[in-house]
Amino acid sequence: MTLGILPCHSVNITVRNSADKICIYADMMINFTVQYQTITNKTRNATLQVPDDVITNGSFCGNESSMPLLKISFGKSYEHYWSISFTNTTSSYKGHELTFAYNISDKDTFPDAKEEGIKVVLQNDTMDYVPLNEIYRCNSVDVIYVSEVFQIFWNVHLQAFVDNGTISTKEFVCKADISSTTAAPTTAAHTTTPAANTTTPAANATTVPVTTTAPTSSPPVKPDTGNYNVTGKGGDICLLATVGLQLSYSSSTNKTDTRILNINPNLTQASGSCNESGRAVLTLTDGGKFVEFTFAINNSSNKFFLKEVKVNVTDPDPFSGGNDSLNYWQASVGSSYMCNKEQRIVVTENITLSTFSLQVQPFSVTKGNFSKAQECSMDDDSMLIPIIVGAALAGLILIVVIAYIIGRRRSYVGYQTL
């Protein structure tokens, strides 16, 4: 099962106010991949590409009581849409909420789908605060995953609260573009001049075809250790994780194309959810690399364990997979699990995760600190000394027995009758 960046168009859109002045500008590339169940209870992927005949009905510049909104509708009957709302301070702005709605009754896009109707996915935007009168630029691949939907963005140029209808030429570059050691996707030269026939929000937006090439990366070394956490509804930390993470995957059965990628904690965004009744999720997104861990509780033993891992890679090679029947990292609820040495988790026959300096606690976190750790067997040296002593004693006993047998034989020979 693979998914990721497919050839598509760069969507160039402007939203204008009643004075016909631009208030929102966007030029970006977007793909959506939806995982859904068929009538035979199989999981399939459907990839939705944003075409060149989108409409922007519902977009508006905002006012004192409503946030600005950019809305893109697409599909045969424009039954699918994506939107982003914006919030601002006196000196900056940022994306506020992402909404993606798709019609799973569209049999061309979702053949044999078990469900029907419109499904809506909401997600708080992870965009940094951008100074007013600057355009946000992020060429790096960004993957947002929620509710079985991958939202994949790259080559993004975006500006809200455009001053006096003039799109800024000053760019605010995202952290991934600044810090990444990989080559950025190759794009056509970006200009902030809107297409000649861009219109009011109710009219069709225009698109400009752009091709991309995937970044390449250097062979990884041992990954750096990152510290991650998830905050619950009350604002308190409910999940803690410290880990160096390395991903190994292959799209072929003979594994001749195996790739090894490190998760860079300096570029990684952590998100997730906590449910003290028995489920916790940690999601790590590092540019085009996405790893999600789901933890569960065994009620009979009152121990938590790693139940599911999902992996999605869009850069450098599109790939995805997962396993929801795992049983790793067991420890009592109220404690943490620790394994300092390298530990390899076989997710599927084509996906392996290697962890280094791991400590994780998905439940019952107190005051934002790890509880007492239960160590993995590889870290436990408490049995080493007894094993060595036992082996030494066994060797000593063997030597005594051999010496005794030899002595007995010599004594027997000495007393033979002449």
Short mmCIF file of N, CA, C and O in Angstrom, two decimals, residues 36-131:
data_model
loop_
_atom_site.label_atom_id
_atom_site.label_comp_id
_atom_site.label_asym_id
_atom_site.label_seq_id
_atom_site.Cartn_x
_atom_site.Cartn_y
_atom_site.Cartn_z
N TYR A 36 -10.22 4.06 3.67
CA TYR A 36 -11.64 3.76 3.91
C TYR A 36 -11.89 2.26 3.83
O TYR A 36 -11.08 1.50 3.29
N GLN A 37 -13.01 1.84 4.40
CA GLN A 37 -13.40 0.43 4.43
C GLN A 37 -14.34 0.12 3.27
O GLN A 37 -15.26 0.88 2.99
N THR A 38 -14.11 -1.02 2.63
CA THR A 38 -14.98 -1.45 1.55
C THR A 38 -16.11 -2.31 2.10
O THR A 38 -16.13 -2.67 3.29
N ILE A 39 -17.05 -2.66 1.23
CA ILE A 39 -18.18 -3.49 1.65
C ILE A 39 -17.74 -4.90 2.03
O ILE A 39 -18.48 -5.64 2.68
N THR A 40 -16.52 -5.27 1.63
CA THR A 40 -15.96 -6.57 2.03
C THR A 40 -15.01 -6.44 3.21
O THR A 40 -14.21 -7.33 3.48
N ASN A 41 -15.07 -5.27 3.90
CA ASN A 41 -14.27 -5.01 5.10
C ASN A 41 -12.77 -5.00 4.84
O ASN A 41 -11.96 -5.35 5.71
N LYS A 42 -12.38 -4.60 3.64
CA LYS A 42 -10.98 -4.40 3.32
C LYS A 42 -10.65 -2.90 3.37
O LYS A 42 -11.52 -2.07 3.15
N THR A 43 -9.39 -2.58 3.67
CA THR A 43 -8.97 -1.18 3.73
C THR A 43 -8.36 -0.78 2.39
O THR A 43 -7.49 -1.47 1.86
N ARG A 44 -8.85 0.33 1.86
CA ARG A 44 -8.32 0.85 0.62
C ARG A 44 -7.88 2.31 0.80
O ARG A 44 -8.32 2.98 1.74
N ASN A 45 -7.04 2.76 -0.11
CA ASN A 45 -6.63 4.16 -0.16
C ASN A 45 -7.25 4.83 -1.36
O ASN A 45 -7.25 4.28 -2.46
N ALA A 46 -7.77 6.03 -1.17
CA ALA A 46 -8.26 6.85 -2.26
C ALA A 46 -7.50 8.16 -2.23
O ALA A 46 -7.44 8.83 -1.20
N THR A 47 -6.87 8.52 -3.34
CA THR A 47 -6.11 9.76 -3.42
C THR A 47 -6.91 10.80 -4.21
O THR A 47 -7.33 10.54 -5.33
N LEU A 48 -7.11 11.95 -3.59
CA LEU A 48 -7.84 13.04 -4.22
C LEU A 48 -6.84 14.14 -4.58
O LEU A 48 -6.16 14.69 -3.71
N GLN A 49 -6.75 14.43 -5.86
CA GLN A 49 -5.87 15.49 -6.34
C GLN A 49 -6.70 16.74 -6.58
O GLN A 49 -7.79 16.67 -7.16
N VAL A 50 -6.20 17.87 -6.15
CA VAL A 50 -6.90 19.12 -6.38
C VAL A 50 -6.69 19.52 -7.84
O VAL A 50 -5.57 19.77 -8.26
N PRO A 51 -7.76 19.58 -8.65
CA PRO A 51 -7.62 19.86 -10.08
C PRO A 51 -7.55 21.35 -10.36
O PRO A 51 -7.45 22.17 -9.44
N ASP A 52 -7.61 21.68 -11.66
CA ASP A 52 -7.47 23.09 -12.03
C ASP A 52 -8.81 23.80 -12.15
O ASP A 52 -8.86 24.97 -12.51
N ASP A 53 -9.92 23.11 -11.85
CA ASP A 53 -11.22 23.76 -11.97
C ASP A 53 -11.90 23.90 -10.60
O ASP A 53 -13.08 23.64 -10.44
N VAL A 54 -11.12 24.30 -9.61
CA VAL A 54 -11.68 24.52 -8.27
C VAL A 54 -12.54 25.78 -8.28
O VAL A 54 -12.40 26.65 -9.13
N ILE A 55 -13.43 25.86 -7.31
CA ILE A 55 -14.16 27.09 -7.06
C ILE A 55 -13.92 27.51 -5.62
O ILE A 55 -13.56 26.68 -4.78
N THR A 56 -14.10 28.78 -5.35
CA THR A 56 -13.79 29.31 -4.01
C THR A 56 -15.03 29.89 -3.34
O THR A 56 -14.92 30.80 -2.52
N ASN A 57 -16.21 29.40 -3.71
CA ASN A 57 -17.43 29.85 -3.04
C ASN A 57 -17.32 29.60 -1.54
O ASN A 57 -16.93 28.52 -1.11
N GLY A 58 -17.69 30.58 -0.75
CA GLY A 58 -17.62 30.46 0.69
C GLY A 58 -16.40 31.12 1.29
O GLY A 58 -16.32 31.30 2.51
N SER A 59 -15.43 31.48 0.45
CA SER A 59 -14.25 32.21 0.94
C SER A 59 -14.66 33.65 1.24
O SER A 59 -15.51 34.23 0.56
N PHE A 60 -14.06 34.23 2.26
CA PHE A 60 -14.33 35.64 2.53
C PHE A 60 -13.17 36.25 3.30
O PHE A 60 -12.34 35.55 3.88
N CYS A 61 -13.12 37.57 3.30
CA CYS A 61 -11.98 38.29 3.88
C CYS A 61 -12.05 38.45 5.38
O CYS A 61 -11.05 38.79 6.01
N GLY A 62 -13.21 38.19 5.97
CA GLY A 62 -13.34 38.30 7.41
C GLY A 62 -13.80 39.68 7.85
O GLY A 62 -13.75 40.67 7.10
N ASN A 63 -14.28 39.75 9.08
CA ASN A 63 -14.68 41.02 9.67
C ASN A 63 -14.47 40.95 11.17
O ASN A 63 -13.78 40.05 11.66
N GLU A 64 -15.05 41.86 11.91
CA GLU A 64 -14.81 41.91 13.35
C GLU A 64 -15.33 40.66 14.07
O GLU A 64 -14.82 40.29 15.12
N SER A 65 -16.34 40.02 13.51
CA SER A 65 -16.92 38.86 14.19
C SER A 65 -16.57 37.52 13.54
O SER A 65 -16.82 36.47 14.13
N SER A 66 -15.96 37.53 12.34
CA SER A 66 -15.65 36.29 11.64
C SER A 66 -14.22 36.29 11.12
O SER A 66 -13.72 37.31 10.65
N MET A 67 -13.57 35.12 11.25
CA MET A 67 -12.20 34.99 10.76
C MET A 67 -12.18 34.91 9.23
O MET A 67 -13.12 34.40 8.61
N PRO A 68 -11.10 35.39 8.61
CA PRO A 68 -10.95 35.18 7.17
C PRO A 68 -10.93 33.69 6.86
O PRO A 68 -10.44 32.88 7.65
N LEU A 69 -11.44 33.33 5.69
CA LEU A 69 -11.54 31.92 5.33
C LEU A 69 -11.21 31.74 3.85
O LEU A 69 -11.73 32.45 3.00
N LEU A 70 -10.33 30.78 3.58
CA LEU A 70 -10.05 30.35 2.22
C LEU A 70 -10.65 28.97 2.05
O LEU A 70 -10.31 28.04 2.77
N LYS A 71 -11.58 28.83 1.08
CA LYS A 71 -12.26 27.56 0.86
C LYS A 71 -12.13 27.15 -0.60
O LYS A 71 -12.41 27.94 -1.50
N ILE A 72 -11.70 25.90 -0.83
CA ILE A 72 -11.50 25.37 -2.17
C ILE A 72 -12.40 24.16 -2.34
O ILE A 72 -12.28 23.18 -1.61
N SER A 73 -13.32 24.21 -3.30
CA SER A 73 -14.20 23.08 -3.60
C SER A 73 -13.79 22.46 -4.93
O SER A 73 -13.44 23.17 -5.88
N PHE A 74 -13.85 21.12 -4.99
CA PHE A 74 -13.44 20.43 -6.21
C PHE A 74 -14.19 19.11 -6.32
O PHE A 74 -14.91 18.69 -5.42
N GLY A 75 -14.01 18.43 -7.44
CA GLY A 75 -14.73 17.21 -7.73
C GLY A 75 -15.73 17.44 -8.85
O GLY A 75 -15.96 18.57 -9.28
N LYS A 76 -16.36 16.37 -9.34
CA LYS A 76 -17.29 16.49 -10.45
C LYS A 76 -18.41 17.47 -10.16
O LYS A 76 -18.81 18.27 -11.01
N SER A 77 -18.95 17.39 -8.96
CA SER A 77 -20.03 18.30 -8.55
C SER A 77 -19.56 19.23 -7.43
O SER A 77 -20.38 19.75 -6.67
N TYR A 78 -18.24 19.38 -7.32
CA TYR A 78 -17.63 20.19 -6.26
C TYR A 78 -18.09 19.72 -4.88
O TYR A 78 -18.38 20.52 -3.99
N GLU A 79 -18.17 18.38 -4.74
CA GLU A 79 -18.66 17.81 -3.49
C GLU A 79 -17.58 17.67 -2.42
O GLU A 79 -17.89 17.41 -1.26
N HIS A 80 -16.30 17.82 -2.80
CA HIS A 80 -15.22 17.79 -1.83
C HIS A 80 -14.71 19.22 -1.62
O HIS A 80 -14.69 20.02 -2.56
N TYR A 81 -14.31 19.54 -0.39
CA TYR A 81 -13.73 20.87 -0.20
C TYR A 81 -12.69 20.85 0.92
O TYR A 81 -12.69 19.99 1.80
N TRP A 82 -11.79 21.80 0.83
CA TRP A 82 -10.78 22.03 1.86
C TRP A 82 -10.78 23.50 2.19
O TRP A 82 -10.94 24.36 1.30
N SER A 83 -10.62 23.84 3.47
CA SER A 83 -10.60 25.25 3.86
C SER A 83 -9.62 25.48 4.99
O SER A 83 -9.26 24.56 5.73
N ILE A 84 -9.19 26.71 5.10
CA ILE A 84 -8.32 27.14 6.20
C ILE A 84 -8.81 28.50 6.67
O ILE A 84 -9.05 29.40 5.86
N SER A 85 -9.01 28.63 7.97
CA SER A 85 -9.35 29.93 8.56
C SER A 85 -8.09 30.55 9.16
O SER A 85 -7.11 29.84 9.44
N PHE A 86 -8.10 31.86 9.34
CA PHE A 86 -6.92 32.57 9.82
C PHE A 86 -7.27 33.41 11.04
O PHE A 86 -8.38 33.92 11.17
N THR A 87 -6.29 33.51 11.92
CA THR A 87 -6.40 34.40 13.08
C THR A 87 -5.19 35.33 13.09
O THR A 87 -4.18 35.05 12.45
N ASN A 88 -5.30 36.44 13.82
CA ASN A 88 -4.19 37.39 13.82
C ASN A 88 -4.08 38.11 15.15
O ASN A 88 -5.00 38.12 15.97
N THR A 89 -2.90 38.69 15.36
CA THR A 89 -2.64 39.60 16.47
C THR A 89 -2.37 40.97 15.86
O THR A 89 -2.56 41.18 14.65
N THR A 90 -1.91 41.89 16.65
CA THR A 90 -1.61 43.23 16.13
C THR A 90 -0.41 43.23 15.20
O THR A 90 -0.22 44.16 14.41
N SER A 91 0.42 42.16 15.26
CA SER A 91 1.64 42.16 14.46
C SER A 91 1.85 40.90 13.62
O SER A 91 2.80 40.83 12.85
N SER A 92 0.98 39.90 13.76
CA SER A 92 1.22 38.65 13.05
C SER A 92 -0.10 37.94 12.75
O SER A 92 -1.17 38.32 13.24
N TYR A 93 0.01 36.87 11.93
CA TYR A 93 -1.16 36.06 11.61
C TYR A 93 -0.73 34.60 11.47
O TYR A 93 0.46 34.29 11.33
N LYS A 94 -1.69 33.69 11.49
CA LYS A 94 -1.41 32.27 11.31
C LYS A 94 -2.68 31.55 10.89
O LYS A 94 -3.79 32.07 11.07
N GLY A 95 -2.50 30.34 10.36
CA GLY A 95 -3.66 29.50 10.10
C GLY A 95 -4.28 29.06 11.42
O GLY A 95 -3.57 28.79 12.40
N HIS A 96 -5.58 28.98 11.45
CA HIS A 96 -6.27 28.63 12.69
C HIS A 96 -6.81 27.20 12.66
O HIS A 96 -6.45 26.37 13.49
N GLU A 97 -7.66 26.89 11.68
CA GLU A 97 -8.26 25.57 11.63
C GLU A 97 -8.35 25.10 10.18
O GLU A 97 -8.72 25.85 9.28
N LEU A 98 -8.00 23.83 9.97
CA LEU A 98 -8.12 23.20 8.66
C LEU A 98 -9.37 22.33 8.65
O LEU A 98 -9.63 21.60 9.61
N THR A 99 -10.12 22.39 7.57
CA THR A 99 -11.30 21.54 7.41
C THR A 99 -11.21 20.84 6.06
O THR A 99 -10.97 21.49 5.03
N PHE A 100 -11.38 19.54 6.07
CA PHE A 100 -11.43 18.78 4.82
C PHE A 100 -12.70 17.94 4.84
O PHE A 100 -12.93 17.17 5.77
N ALA A 101 -13.54 18.14 3.84
CA ALA A 101 -14.79 17.38 3.72
C ALA A 101 -14.78 16.62 2.41
O ALA A 101 -14.43 17.17 1.36
N TYR A 102 -15.16 15.35 2.47
CA TYR A 102 -15.18 14.54 1.25
C TYR A 102 -16.44 13.69 1.22
O TYR A 102 -16.97 13.26 2.26
N ASN A 103 -16.95 13.48 0.02
CA ASN A 103 -18.16 12.71 -0.18
C ASN A 103 -17.79 11.27 -0.48
O ASN A 103 -17.39 10.93 -1.59
N ILE A 104 -17.92 10.41 0.52
CA ILE A 104 -17.51 9.01 0.35
C ILE A 104 -18.52 8.25 -0.52
O ILE A 104 -18.27 7.11 -0.92
N SER A 105 -19.64 8.90 -0.85
CA SER A 105 -20.60 8.30 -1.78
C SER A 105 -20.15 8.44 -3.23
O SER A 105 -20.79 7.87 -4.13
N ASP A 106 -19.08 9.19 -3.47
CA ASP A 106 -18.52 9.33 -4.81
C ASP A 106 -17.87 8.01 -5.20
O ASP A 106 -16.74 7.72 -4.83
N LYS A 107 -18.59 7.18 -5.96
CA LYS A 107 -18.13 5.82 -6.27
C LYS A 107 -16.92 5.81 -7.20
O LYS A 107 -16.17 4.82 -7.23
N ASP A 108 -16.72 6.88 -7.96
CA ASP A 108 -15.53 6.94 -8.81
C ASP A 108 -14.27 7.08 -7.98
O ASP A 108 -13.22 6.51 -8.30
N THR A 109 -14.37 7.86 -6.90
CA THR A 109 -13.21 8.08 -6.03
C THR A 109 -13.10 7.02 -4.95
O THR A 109 -12.00 6.60 -4.60
N PHE A 110 -14.25 6.55 -4.44
CA PHE A 110 -14.27 5.56 -3.36
C PHE A 110 -15.06 4.33 -3.81
O PHE A 110 -16.17 4.08 -3.32
N PRO A 111 -14.52 3.53 -4.73
CA PRO A 111 -15.24 2.35 -5.20
C PRO A 111 -15.46 1.34 -4.07
O PRO A 111 -14.58 1.10 -3.26
N ASP A 112 -16.68 0.80 -4.03
CA ASP A 112 -17.06 -0.24 -3.06
C ASP A 112 -16.99 0.25 -1.62
O ASP A 112 -16.80 -0.56 -0.69
N ALA A 113 -17.14 1.55 -1.40
CA ALA A 113 -17.07 2.07 -0.02
C ALA A 113 -18.24 1.56 0.81
O ALA A 113 -19.38 1.47 0.35
N LYS A 114 -17.93 1.21 2.04
CA LYS A 114 -18.95 0.67 2.95
C LYS A 114 -19.87 1.77 3.46
O LYS A 114 -21.07 1.58 3.63
N GLU A 115 -19.30 2.96 3.70
CA GLU A 115 -20.07 4.08 4.23
C GLU A 115 -20.57 4.97 3.10
O GLU A 115 -20.11 4.86 1.95
N GLU A 116 -21.45 5.88 3.44
CA GLU A 116 -21.96 6.85 2.49
C GLU A 116 -22.06 8.21 3.17
O GLU A 116 -22.01 8.32 4.39
N GLY A 117 -22.19 9.25 2.33
CA GLY A 117 -22.40 10.59 2.85
C GLY A 117 -21.13 11.42 2.93
O GLY A 117 -20.06 11.03 2.47
N ILE A 118 -21.26 12.59 3.52
CA ILE A 118 -20.17 13.55 3.66
C ILE A 118 -19.46 13.31 4.98
O ILE A 118 -20.09 13.24 6.04
N LYS A 119 -18.16 13.17 4.93
CA LYS A 119 -17.34 13.03 6.14
C LYS A 119 -16.47 14.28 6.27
O LYS A 119 -15.89 14.74 5.29
N VAL A 120 -16.37 14.80 7.49
CA VAL A 120 -15.65 16.05 7.74
C VAL A 120 -14.53 15.80 8.73
O VAL A 120 -14.72 15.16 9.77
N VAL A 121 -13.34 16.30 8.41
CA VAL A 121 -12.16 16.17 9.26
C VAL A 121 -11.71 17.57 9.66
O VAL A 121 -11.50 18.44 8.80
N LEU A 122 -11.55 17.79 10.96
CA LEU A 122 -11.10 19.08 11.48
C LEU A 122 -9.73 18.92 12.13
O LEU A 122 -9.46 17.91 12.78
N GLN A 123 -8.89 19.91 11.98
CA GLN A 123 -7.55 19.86 12.55
C GLN A 123 -7.04 21.28 12.77
O GLN A 123 -7.14 22.12 11.89
N ASN A 124 -6.51 21.55 13.97
CA ASN A 124 -5.86 22.84 14.20
C ASN A 124 -4.62 22.95 13.33
O ASN A 124 -3.84 22.00 13.22
N ASP A 125 -4.43 24.11 12.70
CA ASP A 125 -3.29 24.28 11.82
C ASP A 125 -2.01 24.39 12.63
O ASP A 125 -2.00 24.91 13.76
N THR A 126 -0.91 23.89 12.08
CA THR A 126 0.39 23.91 12.75
C THR A 126 1.30 25.01 12.21
O THR A 126 2.47 25.06 12.52
N MET A 127 0.76 25.88 11.40
CA MET A 127 1.53 26.96 10.79
C MET A 127 2.07 27.91 11.86
O MET A 127 1.40 28.22 12.85
N ASP A 128 3.32 28.36 11.68
CA ASP A 128 3.91 29.32 12.60
C ASP A 128 3.24 30.69 12.45
O ASP A 128 2.62 30.99 11.42
N TYR A 129 3.39 31.52 13.49
CA TYR A 129 2.94 32.91 13.36
C TYR A 129 3.81 33.62 12.34
O TYR A 129 5.03 33.51 12.35
N VAL A 130 3.17 34.35 11.44
CA VAL A 130 3.86 35.05 10.36
C VAL A 130 3.66 36.55 10.57
O VAL A 130 2.53 36.99 10.82
N PRO A 131 4.71 37.36 10.47
CA PRO A 131 4.53 38.81 10.60
C PRO A 131 3.54 39.33 9.56
O PRO A 131 3.53 38.87 8.41
#
